Amino acid sequence: MRIGELLVKSGIITEEQLNEALHKQAQEKKKLGEILIEMGYITPHDLIWLLSEQASIPFIELKPDILNKEIIQSFPEKLLYQYCIIPLYEIEGKLYVATGNPADTEGIEKIKEIAKKEVIVSGAEPQKIIALLDKFFLTEQTEKILKEADAIKTININISKDGATVRFTDENGNTKNYRIKGDVTIKYINPENEE
């Protein structure tokens, strides 16, 4: 059954709303789900829940405390962002992951190739997956930066709406650049005022 029909059958949208969205889709060449969200007929939560139902996988609510650092580190950051997938935990040799796009099997296949074990997939809101990946990788970047802090002579920070770029220069003039995603907090401690 197609997504539009499922939305009508589930009572989330009306037949008239579906027809209006299909007409708009023919003009704009976008996915039906995107158009329905833009029109305010469904939420991203509704869409991912329905896509999960369509793919016969459970829909879950993600929470930061379920992240497993070692499991996430075992996959390339770029891959996780590209396919909007976050590894969650492993039980009895099975890897449990959440995807923001249940219809995209390519990313899951790549995860299986790397994990070399059975992968159990759930659907979750893409925005929450990206936020959790940002939180995890920002923490990783911060820890890496702090380990190198002893040799730092200058720090340049460029903040934009997409995050920040931090450039460190050591006493030998060597520079390292880091791209930081998510929120950026700058804290300055005056050594003269430290207790």
mmCIF file of C-alpha atoms in Angstrom:
data_model
loop_
_atom_site.group_PDB
_atom_site.id
_atom_site.type_symbol
_atom_site.label_atom_id
_atom_site.label_comp_id
_atom_site.label_asym_id
_atom_site.label_seq_id
_atom_site.Cartn_x
_atom_site.Cartn_y
_atom_site.Cartn_z
ATOM 1 C CA MET A 1 0.000 0.000 0.000
ATOM 2 C CA ARG A 2 1.307 3.461 -0.870
ATOM 3 C CA ILE A 3 2.121 6.071 1.759
ATOM 4 C CA GLY A 4 -0.777 8.356 0.800
ATOM 5 C CA GLU A 5 -3.289 5.520 0.996
ATOM 6 C CA LEU A 6 -1.888 4.465 4.371
ATOM 7 C CA LEU A 7 -2.208 8.018 5.712
ATOM 8 C CA VAL A 8 -5.846 8.178 4.607
ATOM 9 C CA LYS A 9 -6.604 4.670 5.919
ATOM 10 C CA SER A 10 -4.987 5.573 9.270
ATOM 11 C CA GLY A 11 -7.164 8.687 9.498
ATOM 12 C CA ILE A 12 -4.155 11.017 9.619
ATOM 13 C CA ILE A 13 -5.194 12.907 6.473
ATOM 14 C CA THR A 14 -8.351 13.082 4.363
ATOM 15 C CA GLU A 15 -8.764 11.984 0.759
ATOM 16 C CA GLU A 16 -9.050 15.673 -0.225
ATOM 17 C CA GLN A 17 -5.772 16.538 1.502
ATOM 18 C CA LEU A 18 -4.068 13.625 -0.267
ATOM 19 C CA ASN A 19 -5.356 14.754 -3.669
ATOM 20 C CA GLU A 20 -4.207 18.319 -2.993
ATOM 21 C CA ALA A 21 -0.741 17.064 -2.017
ATOM 22 C CA LEU A 22 -0.543 14.764 -5.070
ATOM 23 C CA HIS A 23 -1.404 17.706 -7.337
ATOM 24 C CA LYS A 24 1.327 19.786 -5.698
ATOM 25 C CA GLN A 25 3.766 16.857 -5.969
ATOM 26 C CA ALA A 26 3.236 16.689 -9.741
ATOM 27 C CA GLN A 27 4.294 20.351 -9.970
ATOM 28 C CA GLU A 28 7.188 20.367 -7.477
ATOM 29 C CA LYS A 29 8.765 16.907 -7.976
ATOM 30 C CA LYS A 30 9.224 16.326 -4.237
ATOM 31 C CA LYS A 31 8.435 13.293 -2.112
ATOM 32 C CA LEU A 32 4.831 13.092 -0.991
ATOM 33 C CA GLY A 33 5.814 12.990 2.685
ATOM 34 C CA GLU A 34 7.812 16.228 2.360
ATOM 35 C CA ILE A 35 4.872 17.977 0.705
ATOM 36 C CA LEU A 36 2.400 16.806 3.339
ATOM 37 C CA ILE A 37 4.721 18.116 6.078
ATOM 38 C CA GLU A 38 5.147 21.461 4.260
ATOM 39 C CA MET A 39 1.371 21.754 3.927
ATOM 40 C CA GLY A 40 0.983 21.092 7.659
ATOM 41 C CA TYR A 41 -1.154 17.962 7.157
ATOM 42 C CA ILE A 42 1.299 15.653 8.934
ATOM 43 C CA THR A 43 4.280 15.977 11.266
ATOM 44 C CA PRO A 44 7.724 14.415 10.757
ATOM 45 C CA HIS A 45 6.766 12.076 13.628
ATOM 46 C CA ASP A 46 3.649 10.933 11.700
ATOM 47 C CA LEU A 47 5.691 10.306 8.564
ATOM 48 C CA ILE A 48 8.459 8.246 10.148
ATOM 49 C CA TRP A 49 5.938 6.257 12.177
ATOM 50 C CA LEU A 50 4.045 5.409 8.978
ATOM 51 C CA LEU A 51 7.209 4.607 7.006
ATOM 52 C CA SER A 52 8.215 2.264 9.837
ATOM 53 C CA GLU A 53 4.802 0.596 9.689
ATOM 54 C CA GLN A 54 5.134 0.273 5.912
ATOM 55 C CA ALA A 55 8.576 -1.353 6.283
ATOM 56 C CA SER A 56 7.236 -3.641 9.051
ATOM 57 C CA ILE A 57 9.720 -2.363 11.635
ATOM 58 C CA PRO A 58 8.963 -0.899 15.079
ATOM 59 C CA PHE A 59 9.011 2.855 15.666
ATOM 60 C CA ILE A 60 10.950 3.984 18.754
ATOM 61 C CA GLU A 61 11.477 7.194 20.700
ATOM 62 C CA LEU A 62 15.204 7.852 21.056
ATOM 63 C CA LYS A 63 16.773 8.935 24.326
ATOM 64 C CA PRO A 64 20.405 10.081 24.804
ATOM 65 C CA ASP A 65 21.049 7.565 27.580
ATOM 66 C CA ILE A 66 20.728 4.622 25.169
ATOM 67 C CA LEU A 67 23.871 5.591 23.225
ATOM 68 C CA ASN A 68 26.758 3.150 23.386
ATOM 69 C CA LYS A 69 30.039 4.956 22.695
ATOM 70 C CA GLU A 70 32.005 1.861 21.628
ATOM 71 C CA ILE A 71 29.346 0.691 19.189
ATOM 72 C CA ILE A 72 28.942 4.122 17.583
ATOM 73 C CA GLN A 73 32.731 4.465 17.231
ATOM 74 C CA SER A 74 32.868 1.192 15.302
ATOM 75 C CA PHE A 75 31.094 2.830 12.335
ATOM 76 C CA PRO A 76 32.295 5.700 10.105
ATOM 77 C CA GLU A 77 30.779 9.046 11.137
ATOM 78 C CA LYS A 78 30.139 9.948 7.496
ATOM 79 C CA LEU A 79 28.174 6.733 6.901
ATOM 80 C CA LEU A 80 25.922 7.293 9.926
ATOM 81 C CA TYR A 81 25.111 10.856 8.860
ATOM 82 C CA GLN A 82 24.680 9.976 5.181
ATOM 83 C CA TYR A 83 22.083 7.287 5.878
ATOM 84 C CA CYS A 84 20.658 8.829 9.074
ATOM 85 C CA ILE A 85 21.354 5.723 11.148
ATOM 86 C CA ILE A 86 22.405 5.443 14.774
ATOM 87 C CA PRO A 87 23.624 2.187 16.343
ATOM 88 C CA LEU A 88 21.967 1.659 19.724
ATOM 89 C CA TYR A 89 23.060 -1.514 21.495
ATOM 90 C CA GLU A 90 24.026 -5.138 21.017
ATOM 91 C CA ILE A 91 22.328 -8.141 22.629
ATOM 92 C CA GLU A 92 23.114 -11.818 22.009
ATOM 93 C CA GLY A 93 25.172 -11.061 18.907
ATOM 94 C CA LYS A 94 22.483 -8.868 17.333
ATOM 95 C CA LEU A 95 23.052 -5.185 16.638
ATOM 96 C CA TYR A 96 20.066 -2.882 17.173
ATOM 97 C CA VAL A 97 19.978 0.349 15.147
ATOM 98 C CA ALA A 98 17.530 3.171 14.444
ATOM 99 C CA THR A 99 17.065 4.711 11.018
ATOM 100 C CA GLY A 100 15.419 7.939 9.975
ATOM 101 C CA ASN A 101 14.597 6.491 6.564
ATOM 102 C CA PRO A 102 13.084 2.993 6.837
ATOM 103 C CA ALA A 103 12.583 2.806 3.066
ATOM 104 C CA ASP A 104 16.344 3.121 2.407
ATOM 105 C CA THR A 105 17.848 -0.359 2.690
ATOM 106 C CA GLU A 106 21.260 0.603 1.256
ATOM 107 C CA GLY A 107 22.448 2.144 4.517
ATOM 108 C CA ILE A 108 21.326 -0.866 6.536
ATOM 109 C CA GLU A 109 23.209 -3.183 4.160
ATOM 110 C CA LYS A 110 26.391 -1.137 4.679
ATOM 111 C CA ILE A 111 25.923 -1.371 8.462
ATOM 112 C CA LYS A 112 25.543 -5.168 8.138
ATOM 113 C CA GLU A 113 28.758 -5.385 6.077
ATOM 114 C CA ILE A 114 30.722 -3.533 8.756
ATOM 115 C CA ALA A 115 29.097 -5.207 11.773
ATOM 116 C CA LYS A 116 29.225 -8.718 10.305
ATOM 117 C CA LYS A 117 26.202 -9.705 12.394
ATOM 118 C CA GLU A 118 22.429 -9.623 12.296
ATOM 119 C CA VAL A 119 21.063 -6.076 12.393
ATOM 120 C CA ILE A 120 17.671 -5.344 13.940
ATOM 121 C CA VAL A 121 16.217 -2.102 12.601
ATOM 122 C CA SER A 122 13.760 0.348 14.163
ATOM 123 C CA GLY A 123 12.450 3.617 12.782
ATOM 124 C CA ALA A 124 13.010 6.906 14.608
ATOM 125 C CA GLU A 125 12.642 10.614 13.881
ATOM 126 C CA PRO A 126 15.512 11.741 11.629
ATOM 127 C CA GLN A 127 15.949 15.030 13.509
ATOM 128 C CA LYS A 128 16.487 13.143 16.775
ATOM 129 C CA ILE A 129 19.004 10.782 15.166
ATOM 130 C CA ILE A 130 21.004 13.715 13.779
ATOM 131 C CA ALA A 131 20.834 15.545 17.140
ATOM 132 C CA LEU A 132 22.159 12.464 18.963
ATOM 133 C CA LEU A 133 24.925 11.951 16.393
ATOM 134 C CA ASP A 134 25.858 15.636 16.752
ATOM 135 C CA LYS A 135 25.939 15.298 20.539
ATOM 136 C CA PHE A 136 28.089 12.177 20.408
ATOM 137 C CA PHE A 137 30.588 13.398 17.813
ATOM 138 C CA LEU A 138 30.804 16.869 19.402
ATOM 139 C CA THR A 139 31.781 15.197 22.678
ATOM 140 C CA GLU A 140 34.363 13.096 20.830
ATOM 141 C CA GLN A 141 35.833 16.183 19.154
ATOM 142 C CA THR A 142 35.949 18.083 22.441
ATOM 143 C CA GLU A 143 37.800 15.238 24.195
ATOM 144 C CA LYS A 144 40.307 15.070 21.335
ATOM 145 C CA ILE A 145 40.863 18.840 21.510
ATOM 146 C CA LEU A 146 41.398 18.780 25.277
ATOM 147 C CA LYS A 147 44.023 16.040 24.949
ATOM 148 C CA GLU A 148 46.008 18.338 22.653
ATOM 149 C CA ALA A 149 45.498 21.459 24.787
ATOM 150 C CA ASP A 150 48.975 21.436 26.369
ATOM 151 C CA ALA A 151 50.734 22.355 23.128
ATOM 152 C CA ILE A 152 48.243 25.052 22.071
ATOM 153 C CA LYS A 153 49.514 28.579 21.639
ATOM 154 C CA THR A 154 46.496 30.251 19.967
ATOM 155 C CA ILE A 155 42.886 29.324 19.330
ATOM 156 C CA ASN A 156 40.766 30.873 16.556
ATOM 157 C CA ILE A 157 37.041 30.147 16.586
ATOM 158 C CA ASN A 158 34.734 30.935 13.676
ATOM 159 C CA ILE A 159 31.060 30.483 14.574
ATOM 160 C CA SER A 160 28.309 30.277 11.964
ATOM 161 C CA LYS A 161 24.696 29.150 12.018
ATOM 162 C CA ASP A 162 25.866 25.653 10.983
ATOM 163 C CA GLY A 163 28.302 25.173 13.855
ATOM 164 C CA ALA A 164 31.866 26.281 14.326
ATOM 165 C CA THR A 165 35.372 25.836 13.012
ATOM 166 C CA VAL A 166 38.101 25.817 15.634
ATOM 167 C CA ARG A 167 41.744 26.327 14.589
ATOM 168 C CA PHE A 168 44.545 25.562 17.029
ATOM 169 C CA THR A 169 48.114 26.731 16.513
ATOM 170 C CA ASP A 170 50.902 25.230 18.622
ATOM 171 C CA GLU A 171 54.217 26.789 19.634
ATOM 172 C CA ASN A 172 55.829 25.445 16.432
ATOM 173 C CA GLY A 173 53.270 27.173 14.191
ATOM 174 C CA ASN A 174 51.481 23.916 13.256
ATOM 175 C CA THR A 175 47.712 24.274 12.846
ATOM 176 C CA LYS A 176 44.847 21.831 13.223
ATOM 177 C CA ASN A 177 41.262 22.520 12.212
ATOM 178 C CA TYR A 178 38.152 20.963 13.723
ATOM 179 C CA ARG A 179 34.598 21.296 12.456
ATOM 180 C CA ILE A 180 32.189 21.288 15.386
ATOM 181 C CA LYS A 181 28.509 20.523 14.849
ATOM 182 C CA GLY A 182 25.772 21.559 17.223
ATOM 183 C CA ASP A 183 25.801 24.218 19.896
ATOM 184 C CA VAL A 184 29.052 25.952 20.745
ATOM 185 C CA THR A 185 29.776 27.321 24.222
ATOM 186 C CA ILE A 186 32.832 29.461 24.874
ATOM 187 C CA LYS A 187 33.998 29.785 28.456
ATOM 188 C CA TYR A 188 36.907 32.019 29.410
ATOM 189 C CA ILE A 189 38.524 31.639 32.805
ATOM 190 C CA ASN A 190 40.824 34.457 33.861
ATOM 191 C CA PRO A 191 43.843 32.845 35.559
ATOM 192 C CA GLU A 192 44.124 35.845 37.909
ATOM 193 C CA ASN A 193 40.643 35.175 39.298
ATOM 194 C CA GLU A 194 41.052 31.429 39.823
ATOM 195 C CA GLU A 195 40.931 30.241 43.403
#
